[in-house]
JSON list of C-alpha atoms in Angstrom, two decimals:
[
{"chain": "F", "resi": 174, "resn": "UNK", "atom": "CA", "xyz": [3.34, -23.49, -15.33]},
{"chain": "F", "resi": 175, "resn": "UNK", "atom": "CA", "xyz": [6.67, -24.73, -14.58]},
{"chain": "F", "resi": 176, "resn": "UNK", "atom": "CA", "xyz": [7.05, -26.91, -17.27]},
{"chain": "F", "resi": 177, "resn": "UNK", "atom": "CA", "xyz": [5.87, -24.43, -19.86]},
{"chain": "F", "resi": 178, "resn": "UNK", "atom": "CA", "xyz": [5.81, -20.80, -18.91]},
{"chain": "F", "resi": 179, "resn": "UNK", "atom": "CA", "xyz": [9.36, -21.40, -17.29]},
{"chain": "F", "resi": 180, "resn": "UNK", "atom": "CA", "xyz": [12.34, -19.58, -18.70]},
{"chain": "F", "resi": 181, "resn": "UNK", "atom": "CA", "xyz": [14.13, -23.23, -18.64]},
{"chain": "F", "resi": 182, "resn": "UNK", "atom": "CA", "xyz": [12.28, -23.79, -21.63]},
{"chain": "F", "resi": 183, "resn": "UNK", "atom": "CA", "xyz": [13.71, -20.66, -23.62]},
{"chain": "F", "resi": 184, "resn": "UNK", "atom": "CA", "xyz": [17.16, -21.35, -22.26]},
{"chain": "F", "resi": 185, "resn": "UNK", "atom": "CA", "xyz": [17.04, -25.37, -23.24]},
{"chain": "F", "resi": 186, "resn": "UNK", "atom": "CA", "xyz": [16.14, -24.00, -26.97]},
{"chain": "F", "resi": 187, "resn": "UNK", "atom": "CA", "xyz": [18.80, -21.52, -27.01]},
{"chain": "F", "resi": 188, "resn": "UNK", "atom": "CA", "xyz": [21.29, -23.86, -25.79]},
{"chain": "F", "resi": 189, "resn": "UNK", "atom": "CA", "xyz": [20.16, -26.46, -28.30]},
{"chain": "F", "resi": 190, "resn": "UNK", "atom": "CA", "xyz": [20.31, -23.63, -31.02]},
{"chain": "F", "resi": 191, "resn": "UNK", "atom": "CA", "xyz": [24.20, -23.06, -29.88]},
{"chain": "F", "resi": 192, "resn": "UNK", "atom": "CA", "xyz": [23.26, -19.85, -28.26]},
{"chain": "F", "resi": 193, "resn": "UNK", "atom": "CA", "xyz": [24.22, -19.05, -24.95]},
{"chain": "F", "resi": 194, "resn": "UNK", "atom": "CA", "xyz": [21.73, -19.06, -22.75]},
{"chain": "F", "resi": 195, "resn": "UNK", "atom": "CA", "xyz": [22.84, -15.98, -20.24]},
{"chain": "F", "resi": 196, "resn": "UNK", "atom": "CA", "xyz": [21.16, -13.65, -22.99]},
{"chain": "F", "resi": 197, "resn": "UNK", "atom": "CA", "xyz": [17.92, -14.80, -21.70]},
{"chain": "F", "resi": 198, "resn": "UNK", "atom": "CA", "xyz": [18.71, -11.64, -18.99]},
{"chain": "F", "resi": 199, "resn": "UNK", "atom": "CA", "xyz": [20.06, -9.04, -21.61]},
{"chain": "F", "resi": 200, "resn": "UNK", "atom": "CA", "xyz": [17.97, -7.30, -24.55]},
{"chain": "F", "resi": 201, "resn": "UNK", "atom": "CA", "xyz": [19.99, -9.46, -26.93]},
{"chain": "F", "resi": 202, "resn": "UNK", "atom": "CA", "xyz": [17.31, -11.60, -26.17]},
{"chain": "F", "resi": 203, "resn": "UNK", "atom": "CA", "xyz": [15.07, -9.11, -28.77]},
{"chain": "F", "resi": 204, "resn": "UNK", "atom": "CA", "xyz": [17.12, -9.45, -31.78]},
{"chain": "F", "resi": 205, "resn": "UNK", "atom": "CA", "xyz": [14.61, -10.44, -34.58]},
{"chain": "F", "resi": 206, "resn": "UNK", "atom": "CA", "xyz": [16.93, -13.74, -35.31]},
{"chain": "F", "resi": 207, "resn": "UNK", "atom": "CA", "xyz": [16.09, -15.53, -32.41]},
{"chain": "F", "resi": 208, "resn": "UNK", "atom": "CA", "xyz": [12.26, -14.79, -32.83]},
{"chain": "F", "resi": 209, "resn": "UNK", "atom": "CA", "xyz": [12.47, -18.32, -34.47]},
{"chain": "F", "resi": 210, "resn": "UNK", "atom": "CA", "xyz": [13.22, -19.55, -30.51]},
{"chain": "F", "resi": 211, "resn": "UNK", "atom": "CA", "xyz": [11.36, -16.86, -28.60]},
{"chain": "F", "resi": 212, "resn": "UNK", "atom": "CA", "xyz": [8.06, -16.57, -29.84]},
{"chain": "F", "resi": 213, "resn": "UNK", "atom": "CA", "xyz": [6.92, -20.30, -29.72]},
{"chain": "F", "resi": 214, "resn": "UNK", "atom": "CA", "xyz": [8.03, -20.36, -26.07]},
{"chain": "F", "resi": 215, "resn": "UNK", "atom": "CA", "xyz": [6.23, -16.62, -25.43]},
{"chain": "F", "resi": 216, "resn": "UNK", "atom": "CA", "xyz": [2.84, -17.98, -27.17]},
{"chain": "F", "resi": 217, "resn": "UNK", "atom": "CA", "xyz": [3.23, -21.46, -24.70]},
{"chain": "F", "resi": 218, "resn": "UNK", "atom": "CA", "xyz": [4.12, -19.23, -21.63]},
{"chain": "F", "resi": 219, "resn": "UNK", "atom": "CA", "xyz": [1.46, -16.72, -22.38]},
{"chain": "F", "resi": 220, "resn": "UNK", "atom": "CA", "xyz": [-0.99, -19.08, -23.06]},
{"chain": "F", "resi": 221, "resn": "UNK", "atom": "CA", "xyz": [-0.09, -20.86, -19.82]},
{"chain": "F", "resi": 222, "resn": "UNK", "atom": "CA", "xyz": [-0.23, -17.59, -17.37]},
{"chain": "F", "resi": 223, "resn": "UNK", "atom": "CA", "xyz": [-3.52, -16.76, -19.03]},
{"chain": "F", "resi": 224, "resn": "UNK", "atom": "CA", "xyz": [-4.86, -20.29, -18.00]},
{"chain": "F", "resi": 225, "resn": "UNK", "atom": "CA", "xyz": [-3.65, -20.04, -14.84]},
{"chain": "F", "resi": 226, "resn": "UNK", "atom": "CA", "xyz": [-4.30, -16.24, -14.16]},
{"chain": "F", "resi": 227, "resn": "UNK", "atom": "CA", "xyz": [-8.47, -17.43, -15.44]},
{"chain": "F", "resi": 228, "resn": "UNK", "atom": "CA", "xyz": [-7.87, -19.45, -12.72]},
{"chain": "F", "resi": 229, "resn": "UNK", "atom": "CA", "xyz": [-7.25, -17.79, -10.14]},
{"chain": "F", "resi": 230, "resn": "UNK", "atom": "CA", "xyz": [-9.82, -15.10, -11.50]},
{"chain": "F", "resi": 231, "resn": "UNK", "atom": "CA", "xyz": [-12.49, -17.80, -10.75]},
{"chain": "F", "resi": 232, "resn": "UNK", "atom": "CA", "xyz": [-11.93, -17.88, -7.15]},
{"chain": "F", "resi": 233, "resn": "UNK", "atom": "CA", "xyz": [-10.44, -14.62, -6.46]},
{"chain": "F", "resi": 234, "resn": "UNK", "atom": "CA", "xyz": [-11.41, -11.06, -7.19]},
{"chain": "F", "resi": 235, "resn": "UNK", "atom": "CA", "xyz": [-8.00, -9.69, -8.58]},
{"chain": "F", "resi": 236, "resn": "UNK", "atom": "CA", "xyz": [-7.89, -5.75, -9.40]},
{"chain": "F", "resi": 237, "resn": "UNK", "atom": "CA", "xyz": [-4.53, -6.43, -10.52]},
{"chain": "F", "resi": 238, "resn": "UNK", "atom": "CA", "xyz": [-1.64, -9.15, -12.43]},
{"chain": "F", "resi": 239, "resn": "UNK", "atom": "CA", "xyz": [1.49, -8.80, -12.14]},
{"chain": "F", "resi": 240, "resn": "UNK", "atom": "CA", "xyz": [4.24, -10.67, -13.80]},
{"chain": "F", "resi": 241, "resn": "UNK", "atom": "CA", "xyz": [7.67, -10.49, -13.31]},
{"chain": "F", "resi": 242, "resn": "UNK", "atom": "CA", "xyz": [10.64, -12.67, -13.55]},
{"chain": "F", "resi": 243, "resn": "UNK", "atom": "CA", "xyz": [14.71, -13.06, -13.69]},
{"chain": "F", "resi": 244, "resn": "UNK", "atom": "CA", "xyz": [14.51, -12.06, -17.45]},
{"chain": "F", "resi": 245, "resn": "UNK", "atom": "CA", "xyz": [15.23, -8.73, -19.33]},
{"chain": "F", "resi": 246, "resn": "UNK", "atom": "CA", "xyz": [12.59, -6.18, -19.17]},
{"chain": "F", "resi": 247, "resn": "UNK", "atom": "CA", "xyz": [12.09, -6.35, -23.00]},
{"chain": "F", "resi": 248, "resn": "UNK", "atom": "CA", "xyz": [11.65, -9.97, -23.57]},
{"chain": "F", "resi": 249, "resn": "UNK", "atom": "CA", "xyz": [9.23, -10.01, -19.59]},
{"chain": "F", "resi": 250, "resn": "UNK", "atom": "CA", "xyz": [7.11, -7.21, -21.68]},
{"chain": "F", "resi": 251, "resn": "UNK", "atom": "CA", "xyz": [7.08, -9.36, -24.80]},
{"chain": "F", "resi": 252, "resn": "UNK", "atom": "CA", "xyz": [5.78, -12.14, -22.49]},
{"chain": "F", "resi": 253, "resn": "UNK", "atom": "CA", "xyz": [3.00, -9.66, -20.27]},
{"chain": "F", "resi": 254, "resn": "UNK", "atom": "CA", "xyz": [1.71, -8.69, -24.06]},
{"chain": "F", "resi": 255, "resn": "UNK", "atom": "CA", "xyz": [1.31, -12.59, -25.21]},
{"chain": "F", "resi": 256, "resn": "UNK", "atom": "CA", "xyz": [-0.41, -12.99, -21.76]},
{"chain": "F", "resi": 257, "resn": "UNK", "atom": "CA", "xyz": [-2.78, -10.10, -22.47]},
{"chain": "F", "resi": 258, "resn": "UNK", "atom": "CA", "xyz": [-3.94, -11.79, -26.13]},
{"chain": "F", "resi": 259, "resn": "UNK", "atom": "CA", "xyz": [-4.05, -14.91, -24.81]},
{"chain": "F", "resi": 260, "resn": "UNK", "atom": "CA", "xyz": [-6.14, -14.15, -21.78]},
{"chain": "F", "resi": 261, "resn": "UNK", "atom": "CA", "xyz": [-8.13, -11.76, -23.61]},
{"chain": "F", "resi": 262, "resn": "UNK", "atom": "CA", "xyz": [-9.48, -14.61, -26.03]},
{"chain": "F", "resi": 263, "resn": "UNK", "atom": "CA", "xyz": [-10.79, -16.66, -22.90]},
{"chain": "F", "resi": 264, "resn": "UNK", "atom": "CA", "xyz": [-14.51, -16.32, -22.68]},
{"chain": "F", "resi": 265, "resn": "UNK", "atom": "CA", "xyz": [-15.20, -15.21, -18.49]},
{"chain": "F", "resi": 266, "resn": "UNK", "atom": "CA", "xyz": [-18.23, -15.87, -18.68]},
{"chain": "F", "resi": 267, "resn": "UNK", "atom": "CA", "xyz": [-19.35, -15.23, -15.03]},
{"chain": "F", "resi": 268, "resn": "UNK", "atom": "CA", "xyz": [-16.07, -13.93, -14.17]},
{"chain": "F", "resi": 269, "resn": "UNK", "atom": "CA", "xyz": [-14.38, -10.71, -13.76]},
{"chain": "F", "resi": 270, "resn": "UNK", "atom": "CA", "xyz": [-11.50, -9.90, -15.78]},
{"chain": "F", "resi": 271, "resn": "UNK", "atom": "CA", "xyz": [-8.59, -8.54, -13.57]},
{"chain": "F", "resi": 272, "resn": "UNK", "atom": "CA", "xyz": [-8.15, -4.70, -14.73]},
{"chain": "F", "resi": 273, "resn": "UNK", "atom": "CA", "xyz": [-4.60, -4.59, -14.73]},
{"chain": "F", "resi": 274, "resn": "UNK", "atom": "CA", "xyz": [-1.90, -7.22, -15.81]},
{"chain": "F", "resi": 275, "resn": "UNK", "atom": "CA", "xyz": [1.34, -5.56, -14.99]},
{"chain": "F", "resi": 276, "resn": "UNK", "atom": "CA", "xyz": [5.20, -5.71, -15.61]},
{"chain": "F", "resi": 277, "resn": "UNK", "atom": "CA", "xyz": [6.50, -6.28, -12.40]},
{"chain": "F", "resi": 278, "resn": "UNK", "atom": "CA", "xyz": [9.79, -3.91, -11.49]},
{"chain": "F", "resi": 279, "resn": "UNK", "atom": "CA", "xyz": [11.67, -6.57, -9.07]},
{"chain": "F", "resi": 280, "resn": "UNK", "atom": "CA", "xyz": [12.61, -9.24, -11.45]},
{"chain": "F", "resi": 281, "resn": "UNK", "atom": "CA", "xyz": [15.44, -11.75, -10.60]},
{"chain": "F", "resi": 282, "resn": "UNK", "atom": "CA", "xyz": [15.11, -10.29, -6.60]},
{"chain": "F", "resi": 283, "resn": "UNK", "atom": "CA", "xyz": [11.85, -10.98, -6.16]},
{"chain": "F", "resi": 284, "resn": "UNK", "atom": "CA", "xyz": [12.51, -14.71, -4.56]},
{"chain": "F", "resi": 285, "resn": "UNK", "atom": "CA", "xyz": [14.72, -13.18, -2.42]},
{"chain": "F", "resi": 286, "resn": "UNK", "atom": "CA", "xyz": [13.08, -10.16, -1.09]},
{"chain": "F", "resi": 287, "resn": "UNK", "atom": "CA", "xyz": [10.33, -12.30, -0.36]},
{"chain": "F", "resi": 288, "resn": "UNK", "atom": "CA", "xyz": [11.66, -14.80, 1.67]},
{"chain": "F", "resi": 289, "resn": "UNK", "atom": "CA", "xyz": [13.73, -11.12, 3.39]},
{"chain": "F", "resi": 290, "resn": "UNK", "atom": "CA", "xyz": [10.55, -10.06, 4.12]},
{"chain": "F", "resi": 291, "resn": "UNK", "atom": "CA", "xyz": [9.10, -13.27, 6.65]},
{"chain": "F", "resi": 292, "resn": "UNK", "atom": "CA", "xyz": [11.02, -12.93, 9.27]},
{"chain": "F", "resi": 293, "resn": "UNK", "atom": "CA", "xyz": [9.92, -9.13, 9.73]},
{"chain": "F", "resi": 294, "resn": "UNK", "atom": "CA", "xyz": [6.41, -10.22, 8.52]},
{"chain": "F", "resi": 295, "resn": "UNK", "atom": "CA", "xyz": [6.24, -12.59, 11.55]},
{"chain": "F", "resi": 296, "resn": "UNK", "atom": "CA", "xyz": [8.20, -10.44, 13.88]},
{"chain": "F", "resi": 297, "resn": "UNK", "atom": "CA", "xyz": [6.35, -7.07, 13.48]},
{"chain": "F", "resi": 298, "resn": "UNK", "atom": "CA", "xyz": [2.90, -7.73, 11.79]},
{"chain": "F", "resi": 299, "resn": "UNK", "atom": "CA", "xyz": [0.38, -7.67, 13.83]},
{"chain": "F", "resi": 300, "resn": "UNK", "atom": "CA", "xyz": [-1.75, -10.86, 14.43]},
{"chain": "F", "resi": 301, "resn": "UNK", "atom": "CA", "xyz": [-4.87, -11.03, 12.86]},
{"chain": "F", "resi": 302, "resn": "UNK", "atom": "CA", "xyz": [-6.23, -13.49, 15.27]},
{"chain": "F", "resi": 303, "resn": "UNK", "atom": "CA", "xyz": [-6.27, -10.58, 18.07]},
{"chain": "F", "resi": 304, "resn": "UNK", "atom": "CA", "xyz": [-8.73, -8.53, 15.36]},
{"chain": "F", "resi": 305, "resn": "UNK", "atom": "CA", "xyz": [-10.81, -11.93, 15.08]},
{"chain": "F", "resi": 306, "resn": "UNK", "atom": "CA", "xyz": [-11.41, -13.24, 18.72]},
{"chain": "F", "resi": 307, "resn": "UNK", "atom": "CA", "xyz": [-15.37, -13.57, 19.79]},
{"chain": "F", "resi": 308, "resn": "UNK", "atom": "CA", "xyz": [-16.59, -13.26, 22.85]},
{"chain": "F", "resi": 309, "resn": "UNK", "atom": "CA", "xyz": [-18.74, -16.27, 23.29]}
]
């Protein structure tokens, strides 16, 4: 995943194209001429979250996907929409489809708000191993 369904790659193309990068987070990024340097990189990264979402779909039961990322909302639902084709053509045989694949609504804060959210996690969630103890 992180060598192909990063937005590294879709930056490195854009700055080998002479094309400033930063537009990656504004809806520049959806101007028709740089299809040319988006789509092969959405088709790669949807193919690769579709991979790794049947994955996860093979040991988990997952009601829901959600992807989200430091990108603009426009090209993030270009990308959930390549992920939907591309997982749709795997065969799950056995397997559950997730019912949902989602745009997420935190983008580039996500990281953050996550690793904000341990240190109350660990200070004020409740142990599960209290719910768990046996009497033997």
């Amino acid at each position: 995943l992180l060598e192909v369904a990063s937005g590294w790659q879709l930056e490195r193309a854009l700055i080998d194209a002479g094309i400033d990068p930063l537009i990656v987070y504004t809806d520049g990024i959806n101007a028709p001429e740089l299809d040319r340097l988006t789509q092969p990189w959405l088709s790669a990264a949807g193919d690769a979250l579709a991979m790794a979402i049947t994955t996860a779909t093979a040991l988990l039961d997952l009601d829901a996907v959600v992807l989200d990322g430091a990108m603009s909302r426009g090209l993030l639902q270009r990308l959930v929409a390549h992920t939907r084709d591309a997982l749709a053509a795997y065969p799950l045989v056995g397997i559950e489809r997730p019912g949902r694949l989602e745009v997420g609504q935190v983008g580039a804060h996500a990281r953050a708000l996550g690793a904000a959210l341990l240190p109350l996690h660990t200070q004020f969630f409740p142990d599960k191993d209290i719910f768990l103890k046996q009497d033997l």
